[in-house]
mmCIF file of C-alpha atoms in Angstrom:
data_model
loop_
_atom_site.group_PDB
_atom_site.id
_atom_site.type_symbol
_atom_site.label_atom_id
_atom_site.label_comp_id
_atom_site.label_asym_id
_atom_site.label_seq_id
_atom_site.Cartn_x
_atom_site.Cartn_y
_atom_site.Cartn_z
ATOM 1 C CA MET A 97 -51.470 -63.399 51.210
ATOM 2 C CA PRO A 98 -51.005 -59.972 52.915
ATOM 3 C CA LEU A 99 -50.893 -58.353 49.421
ATOM 4 C CA LEU A 100 -54.142 -59.883 48.486
ATOM 5 C CA VAL A 101 -55.832 -58.805 51.752
ATOM 6 C CA GLY A 102 -54.456 -55.278 51.241
ATOM 7 C CA ALA A 103 -55.773 -55.340 47.472
ATOM 8 C CA ALA A 104 -59.079 -56.446 48.644
ATOM 9 C CA TYR A 105 -59.285 -53.846 51.276
ATOM 10 C CA CYS A 106 -58.520 -51.120 48.759
ATOM 11 C CA LEU A 107 -60.577 -52.330 45.910
ATOM 12 C CA LEU A 108 -63.688 -53.512 47.678
ATOM 13 C CA PRO A 109 -65.105 -50.061 48.245
ATOM 14 C CA VAL A 110 -64.511 -49.253 44.610
ATOM 15 C CA LEU A 111 -66.358 -52.395 43.597
ATOM 16 C CA TRP A 112 -69.226 -51.583 45.945
ATOM 17 C CA VAL A 113 -69.539 -48.067 44.323
ATOM 18 C CA LEU A 114 -69.579 -49.613 40.875
ATOM 19 C CA VAL A 115 -72.261 -52.093 41.770
ATOM 20 C CA ALA A 116 -74.428 -49.657 43.831
ATOM 21 C CA SER A 117 -74.440 -47.101 41.068
ATOM 22 C CA SER A 118 -76.000 -49.637 38.741
ATOM 23 C CA LYS A 119 -79.079 -50.132 41.032
ATOM 24 C CA SER A 120 -82.302 -48.270 41.306
ATOM 25 C CA ALA A 121 -83.272 -46.437 44.481
ATOM 26 C CA ALA A 122 -85.426 -49.290 45.505
ATOM 27 C CA GLU A 123 -82.824 -52.046 44.671
ATOM 28 C CA LEU A 124 -80.072 -50.140 46.648
ATOM 29 C CA PHE A 125 -81.435 -51.012 49.991
ATOM 30 C CA SER A 126 -83.360 -54.264 49.175
ATOM 31 C CA THR A 127 -80.892 -56.418 47.279
ATOM 32 C CA PHE A 128 -77.711 -58.183 48.099
ATOM 33 C CA THR A 129 -74.845 -55.666 48.435
ATOM 34 C CA LEU A 130 -72.717 -56.823 45.566
ATOM 35 C CA ALA A 131 -75.528 -57.930 43.251
ATOM 36 C CA PRO A 132 -75.385 -55.750 40.188
ATOM 37 C CA GLY A 133 -78.315 -53.839 38.727
ATOM 38 C CA THR A 134 -79.175 -52.612 35.216
ATOM 39 C CA HIS A 135 -79.929 -48.889 35.993
ATOM 40 C CA LEU A 136 -76.448 -47.257 35.620
ATOM 41 C CA LEU A 137 -77.512 -45.329 32.580
ATOM 42 C CA ASP A 138 -80.685 -44.268 33.977
ATOM 43 C CA ASN A 139 -78.945 -43.121 37.137
ATOM 44 C CA VAL A 140 -76.366 -41.117 35.124
ATOM 45 C CA ALA A 141 -79.285 -39.431 33.166
ATOM 46 C CA ASP A 142 -81.119 -38.593 36.505
ATOM 47 C CA LEU A 143 -77.945 -37.042 37.880
ATOM 48 C CA SER A 144 -77.201 -35.091 34.800
ATOM 49 C CA ALA A 145 -80.886 -33.872 34.787
ATOM 50 C CA TYR A 146 -80.730 -32.683 38.397
ATOM 51 C CA ARG A 147 -81.085 -28.949 38.518
ATOM 52 C CA ASP A 148 -80.213 -28.478 34.886
ATOM 53 C CA GLY A 149 -76.920 -30.345 35.052
ATOM 54 C CA VAL A 150 -75.350 -28.739 38.172
ATOM 55 C CA PHE A 151 -73.384 -31.939 38.888
ATOM 56 C CA TRP A 152 -71.287 -31.364 35.699
ATOM 57 C CA ARG A 153 -70.742 -27.847 36.764
ATOM 58 C CA TRP A 154 -69.330 -29.238 40.029
ATOM 59 C CA MET A 155 -67.051 -31.615 37.972
ATOM 60 C CA LEU A 156 -65.781 -28.690 35.844
ATOM 61 C CA ASN A 157 -65.096 -26.579 38.880
ATOM 62 C CA THR A 158 -63.211 -29.515 40.494
ATOM 63 C CA ALA A 159 -61.189 -29.876 37.312
ATOM 64 C CA LEU A 160 -60.417 -26.247 37.447
ATOM 65 C CA TYR A 161 -59.487 -26.310 41.147
ATOM 66 C CA ALA A 162 -57.301 -29.334 40.804
ATOM 67 C CA GLY A 163 -55.784 -28.726 37.471
ATOM 68 C CA VAL A 164 -54.725 -25.103 37.764
ATOM 69 C CA GLY A 165 -53.978 -25.524 41.479
ATOM 70 C CA ALA A 166 -51.768 -28.658 40.997
ATOM 71 C CA LEU A 167 -49.866 -26.941 38.043
ATOM 72 C CA ALA A 168 -49.206 -23.785 40.057
ATOM 73 C CA SER A 169 -48.233 -25.750 43.134
ATOM 74 C CA THR A 170 -45.833 -28.047 41.104
ATOM 75 C CA LEU A 171 -44.102 -25.047 39.576
ATOM 76 C CA VAL A 172 -43.827 -23.312 42.956
ATOM 77 C CA SER A 173 -42.600 -26.557 44.614
ATOM 78 C CA ALA A 174 -40.040 -27.134 41.840
ATOM 79 C CA MET A 175 -38.564 -23.656 42.120
ATOM 80 C CA ALA A 176 -38.536 -23.653 46.001
ATOM 81 C CA GLY A 177 -37.268 -27.235 46.022
ATOM 82 C CA PHE A 178 -34.422 -26.384 43.503
ATOM 83 C CA ALA A 179 -33.508 -23.336 45.518
ATOM 84 C CA LEU A 180 -33.348 -25.272 48.794
ATOM 85 C CA ALA A 181 -31.323 -28.046 47.108
ATOM 86 C CA LYS A 182 -28.607 -26.065 45.103
ATOM 87 C CA TYR A 183 -28.364 -22.674 46.705
ATOM 88 C CA SER A 184 -26.760 -21.472 49.889
ATOM 89 C CA PHE A 185 -28.344 -18.467 51.692
ATOM 90 C CA PRO A 186 -28.782 -17.191 55.192
ATOM 91 C CA GLY A 187 -31.617 -18.892 57.077
ATOM 92 C CA LYS A 188 -31.712 -21.829 54.771
ATOM 93 C CA ARG A 189 -31.807 -24.292 57.629
ATOM 94 C CA ALA A 190 -34.566 -22.295 59.340
ATOM 95 C CA VAL A 191 -36.681 -22.299 56.187
ATOM 96 C CA PHE A 192 -36.297 -26.007 55.751
ATOM 97 C CA ASN A 193 -37.247 -26.735 59.336
ATOM 98 C CA ALA A 194 -40.302 -24.544 59.003
ATOM 99 C CA LEU A 195 -41.166 -26.362 55.806
ATOM 100 C CA LEU A 196 -40.832 -29.733 57.835
ATOM 101 C CA ALA A 197 -43.146 -28.312 60.423
ATOM 102 C CA GLY A 198 -45.610 -27.389 57.794
ATOM 103 C CA VAL A 199 -45.644 -30.982 56.468
ATOM 104 C CA LEU A 200 -46.841 -32.112 59.864
ATOM 105 C CA VAL A 201 -49.604 -29.541 60.275
ATOM 106 C CA PRO A 202 -52.980 -31.010 58.865
ATOM 107 C CA GLY A 203 -54.633 -28.799 56.183
ATOM 108 C CA VAL A 204 -57.851 -28.786 58.265
ATOM 109 C CA VAL A 205 -56.164 -26.829 61.035
ATOM 110 C CA LEU A 206 -55.300 -24.159 58.491
ATOM 111 C CA ALA A 207 -58.700 -23.803 56.922
ATOM 112 C CA VAL A 208 -60.271 -21.282 59.354
ATOM 113 C CA PRO A 209 -57.226 -19.039 59.464
ATOM 114 C CA GLN A 210 -57.096 -19.190 55.614
ATOM 115 C CA TYR A 211 -60.786 -18.234 55.681
ATOM 116 C CA LEU A 212 -60.185 -15.208 57.869
ATOM 117 C CA LEU A 213 -57.215 -13.980 55.831
ATOM 118 C CA LEU A 214 -59.134 -14.189 52.516
ATOM 119 C CA ALA A 215 -62.174 -12.624 54.015
ATOM 120 C CA LYS A 216 -60.123 -9.661 54.741
ATOM 121 C CA ALA A 217 -59.164 -9.450 51.135
ATOM 122 C CA ASP A 218 -62.854 -9.973 50.140
ATOM 123 C CA LEU A 219 -61.994 -13.208 48.192
ATOM 124 C CA THR A 220 -64.233 -15.703 49.889
ATOM 125 C CA ASN A 221 -66.938 -17.361 47.932
ATOM 126 C CA THR A 222 -64.789 -16.938 44.719
ATOM 127 C CA TYR A 223 -62.628 -19.465 42.789
ATOM 128 C CA TRP A 224 -59.610 -17.737 44.270
ATOM 129 C CA SER A 225 -60.547 -18.718 47.781
ATOM 130 C CA VAL A 226 -59.839 -22.393 46.756
ATOM 131 C CA LEU A 227 -57.072 -21.805 44.332
ATOM 132 C CA LEU A 228 -54.788 -19.626 46.276
ATOM 133 C CA PRO A 229 -54.408 -21.865 49.362
ATOM 134 C CA SER A 230 -53.642 -24.807 47.083
ATOM 135 C CA VAL A 231 -50.622 -23.183 45.491
ATOM 136 C CA ILE A 232 -48.344 -23.644 48.526
ATOM 137 C CA SER A 233 -47.765 -27.273 49.448
ATOM 138 C CA PRO A 234 -45.002 -27.912 52.073
ATOM 139 C CA TYR A 235 -45.062 -31.593 51.203
ATOM 140 C CA GLY A 236 -44.633 -30.820 47.544
ATOM 141 C CA ILE A 237 -41.603 -28.469 48.192
ATOM 142 C CA TYR A 238 -40.242 -31.124 50.334
ATOM 143 C CA LEU A 239 -40.395 -33.680 47.753
ATOM 144 C CA ALA A 240 -39.149 -31.401 45.091
ATOM 145 C CA ARG A 241 -36.145 -30.549 47.188
ATOM 146 C CA ILE A 242 -35.324 -34.265 47.594
ATOM 147 C CA PHE A 243 -35.717 -34.859 43.824
ATOM 148 C CA ALA A 244 -33.526 -31.825 42.904
ATOM 149 C CA ALA A 245 -30.840 -32.919 45.246
ATOM 150 C CA ALA A 246 -30.764 -36.395 43.705
ATOM 151 C CA ALA A 247 -31.463 -35.726 40.112
ATOM 152 C CA VAL A 248 -29.554 -32.432 39.340
ATOM 153 C CA PRO A 249 -25.857 -32.852 39.690
ATOM 154 C CA ASP A 250 -23.900 -29.922 41.159
ATOM 155 C CA ASP A 251 -21.301 -30.264 38.360
ATOM 156 C CA VAL A 252 -23.931 -29.807 35.573
ATOM 157 C CA VAL A 253 -25.206 -26.738 37.274
ATOM 158 C CA GLU A 254 -21.785 -25.215 37.719
ATOM 159 C CA ALA A 255 -21.006 -26.029 33.997
ATOM 160 C CA ALA A 256 -24.054 -24.226 32.856
ATOM 161 C CA ARG A 257 -23.187 -21.150 34.958
ATOM 162 C CA VAL A 258 -19.609 -21.197 33.540
ATOM 163 C CA ASP A 259 -21.142 -21.118 30.028
ATOM 164 C CA GLY A 260 -23.140 -17.995 31.032
ATOM 165 C CA ALA A 261 -26.562 -19.361 31.841
ATOM 166 C CA GLY A 262 -28.600 -17.394 34.289
ATOM 167 C CA ASP A 263 -30.394 -18.823 37.140
ATOM 168 C CA ALA A 264 -33.765 -18.838 35.338
ATOM 169 C CA ARG A 265 -32.140 -20.533 32.397
ATOM 170 C CA VAL A 266 -30.475 -23.178 34.614
ATOM 171 C CA PHE A 267 -33.754 -23.967 36.243
ATOM 172 C CA ALA A 268 -35.907 -23.979 33.036
ATOM 173 C CA ARG A 269 -33.415 -25.705 30.676
ATOM 174 C CA ILE A 270 -31.527 -28.037 33.166
ATOM 175 C CA ALA A 271 -33.274 -28.524 36.373
ATOM 176 C CA LEU A 272 -36.853 -29.005 35.137
ATOM 177 C CA PRO A 273 -36.253 -31.793 32.588
ATOM 178 C CA MET A 274 -34.058 -33.761 35.156
ATOM 179 C CA MET A 275 -36.734 -33.350 37.855
ATOM 180 C CA ARG A 276 -39.469 -34.287 35.434
ATOM 181 C CA THR A 277 -40.456 -37.645 36.968
ATOM 182 C CA GLY A 278 -40.287 -36.310 40.556
ATOM 183 C CA LEU A 279 -42.513 -33.292 39.462
ATOM 184 C CA VAL A 280 -45.063 -35.637 37.925
ATOM 185 C CA THR A 281 -45.247 -37.253 41.357
ATOM 186 C CA VAL A 282 -45.787 -33.901 42.999
ATOM 187 C CA PHE A 283 -48.405 -33.012 40.563
ATOM 188 C CA LEU A 284 -50.307 -36.119 41.050
ATOM 189 C CA PHE A 285 -50.192 -35.860 44.869
ATOM 190 C CA GLN A 286 -51.323 -32.349 44.645
ATOM 191 C CA PHE A 287 -53.972 -32.963 42.006
ATOM 192 C CA VAL A 288 -55.570 -35.913 44.046
ATOM 193 C CA ALA A 289 -55.378 -33.849 47.310
ATOM 194 C CA ILE A 290 -57.208 -30.906 45.773
ATOM 195 C CA TRP A 291 -59.683 -32.979 43.876
ATOM 196 C CA ASN A 292 -60.630 -34.791 47.133
ATOM 197 C CA ASN A 293 -60.418 -31.801 49.289
ATOM 198 C CA PHE A 294 -63.772 -31.114 51.145
ATOM 199 C CA MET A 295 -63.160 -28.936 54.170
ATOM 200 C CA LEU A 296 -61.465 -25.794 52.533
ATOM 201 C CA PRO A 297 -64.108 -25.369 49.753
ATOM 202 C CA TYR A 298 -66.908 -26.188 52.309
ATOM 203 C CA ILE A 299 -65.717 -23.289 54.530
ATOM 204 C CA MET A 300 -64.764 -20.903 51.712
ATOM 205 C CA LEU A 301 -67.839 -21.144 49.318
ATOM 206 C CA GLY A 302 -71.365 -20.362 49.811
ATOM 207 C CA ASP A 303 -72.671 -20.337 46.171
ATOM 208 C CA ASP A 304 -73.260 -23.917 45.049
ATOM 209 C CA LYS A 305 -72.444 -23.027 41.549
ATOM 210 C CA LEU A 306 -68.785 -22.699 42.701
ATOM 211 C CA PHE A 307 -68.821 -26.021 44.639
ATOM 212 C CA PRO A 308 -66.461 -28.805 43.797
ATOM 213 C CA VAL A 309 -67.907 -32.212 43.409
ATOM 214 C CA THR A 310 -67.068 -33.239 46.984
ATOM 215 C CA VAL A 311 -69.156 -30.347 48.597
ATOM 216 C CA GLY A 312 -71.951 -30.711 45.949
ATOM 217 C CA LEU A 313 -72.302 -34.491 46.520
ATOM 218 C CA ASN A 314 -72.280 -33.767 50.395
ATOM 219 C CA GLY A 315 -75.344 -31.559 49.722
ATOM 220 C CA LEU A 316 -77.043 -34.305 47.926
ATOM 221 C CA LEU A 317 -76.333 -36.738 50.609
ATOM 222 C CA ASN A 318 -77.947 -34.481 53.160
ATOM 223 C CA GLN A 319 -81.122 -34.450 50.961
ATOM 224 C CA GLY A 320 -81.060 -38.294 51.155
ATOM 225 C CA ALA A 321 -82.448 -38.068 54.715
ATOM 226 C CA SER A 322 -85.789 -36.745 53.334
ATOM 227 C CA GLN A 323 -85.392 -37.941 49.696
ATOM 228 C CA PRO A 324 -83.993 -41.476 49.800
ATOM 229 C CA ALA A 325 -83.871 -41.457 45.938
ATOM 230 C CA MET A 326 -80.962 -39.156 46.139
ATOM 231 C CA TYR A 327 -78.805 -41.754 47.667
ATOM 232 C CA THR A 328 -78.508 -43.328 44.219
ATOM 233 C CA SER A 329 -77.477 -40.035 42.623
ATOM 234 C CA VAL A 330 -74.840 -39.625 45.389
ATOM 235 C CA VAL A 331 -73.436 -42.990 44.696
ATOM 236 C CA THR A 332 -73.429 -42.496 40.809
ATOM 237 C CA GLY A 333 -71.865 -39.189 41.274
ATOM 238 C CA ALA A 334 -69.047 -40.728 43.441
ATOM 239 C CA LEU A 335 -68.362 -43.146 40.674
ATOM 240 C CA LEU A 336 -68.085 -40.491 37.968
ATOM 241 C CA SER A 337 -65.917 -38.350 40.197
ATOM 242 C CA ILE A 338 -63.175 -40.963 40.478
ATOM 243 C CA LEU A 339 -63.055 -41.830 36.784
ATOM 244 C CA PRO A 340 -60.885 -38.670 35.944
ATOM 245 C CA LEU A 341 -58.505 -39.647 38.710
ATOM 246 C CA VAL A 342 -58.117 -43.184 37.263
ATOM 247 C CA ALA A 343 -57.645 -41.801 33.774
ATOM 248 C CA LEU A 344 -54.971 -39.419 34.972
ATOM 249 C CA PHE A 345 -52.957 -42.077 36.637
ATOM 250 C CA LEU A 346 -53.139 -44.222 33.548
ATOM 251 C CA CYS A 347 -51.922 -41.447 31.403
ATOM 252 C CA LEU A 348 -49.028 -40.374 33.555
ATOM 253 C CA GLN A 349 -47.727 -43.752 34.786
ATOM 254 C CA ARG A 350 -45.625 -43.949 31.587
ATOM 255 C CA TYR A 351 -43.307 -41.243 33.007
ATOM 256 C CA TRP A 352 -42.431 -43.555 35.869
ATOM 257 C CA GLN A 353 -41.827 -46.477 33.566
ATOM 258 C CA VAL A 354 -39.616 -44.432 31.150
ATOM 259 C CA ASP A 355 -37.479 -43.210 34.104
ATOM 260 C CA LEU A 356 -37.058 -46.671 35.590
ATOM 261 C CA THR A 357 -36.059 -48.053 32.146
ATOM 262 C CA SER A 358 -33.558 -45.194 31.548
ATOM 263 C CA GLY A 359 -32.122 -45.757 34.970
ATOM 264 C CA ALA A 360 -31.614 -49.397 34.277
ATOM 265 C CA VAL A 361 -29.914 -48.707 30.953
ATOM 266 C CA LYS A 362 -27.615 -46.247 32.531
ATOM 267 C CA GLY A 363 -26.770 -48.721 35.279
#
């Protein structure tokens, strides 16, 4: 029973968005909340026609921010996590403690200092102003460190070094394949975090052609106060914005299944 309640709590908002996006502007506020409409395609067409298709530019911007940012963050997290797990160096404990402190700091707190730093470098209101802060993820490094410690045996690393493999080759040829499932998890967490991020791009960007979909839809929502018809476009945009995330999870879930199966076979 608690699982059913939890599932309903999570899925009910998604159901509402799906139903609401199928209604016309008049039906949105005058019909039963979960009564479906027949205007989904019309709403998508209206949203696509808004300002010559700026919504799809926002979607492409979001895909760029999330895709490039998550890939770069995963690579940096993998390298840093592997180094923290398998190397000994002065100040290692201090670095790890600072990393744990970084996990506890909300990203919103860092948005303004990051804006001031990037403003000094004249990088605000550019793609870099959103991409660069996304590369370093304390939580991603923390997870990668745990995955590296558990998945990469010290004996295998030492054997590779005895065979003459350098640090870069050990990391690329041995550590990365063993950490694959964990790094997929890091990638997904970071991709979703960047995709849903609002405060950082809201502070960094002034040109609406650089907006991600979160900031763009917020602008449409503000227009809804004077143009109620825009509420339908906002709901439709919200529905379209979650579809890539659903597709990504469905495509990458096989890595978890493969890993669990292989673990069961080895056991």
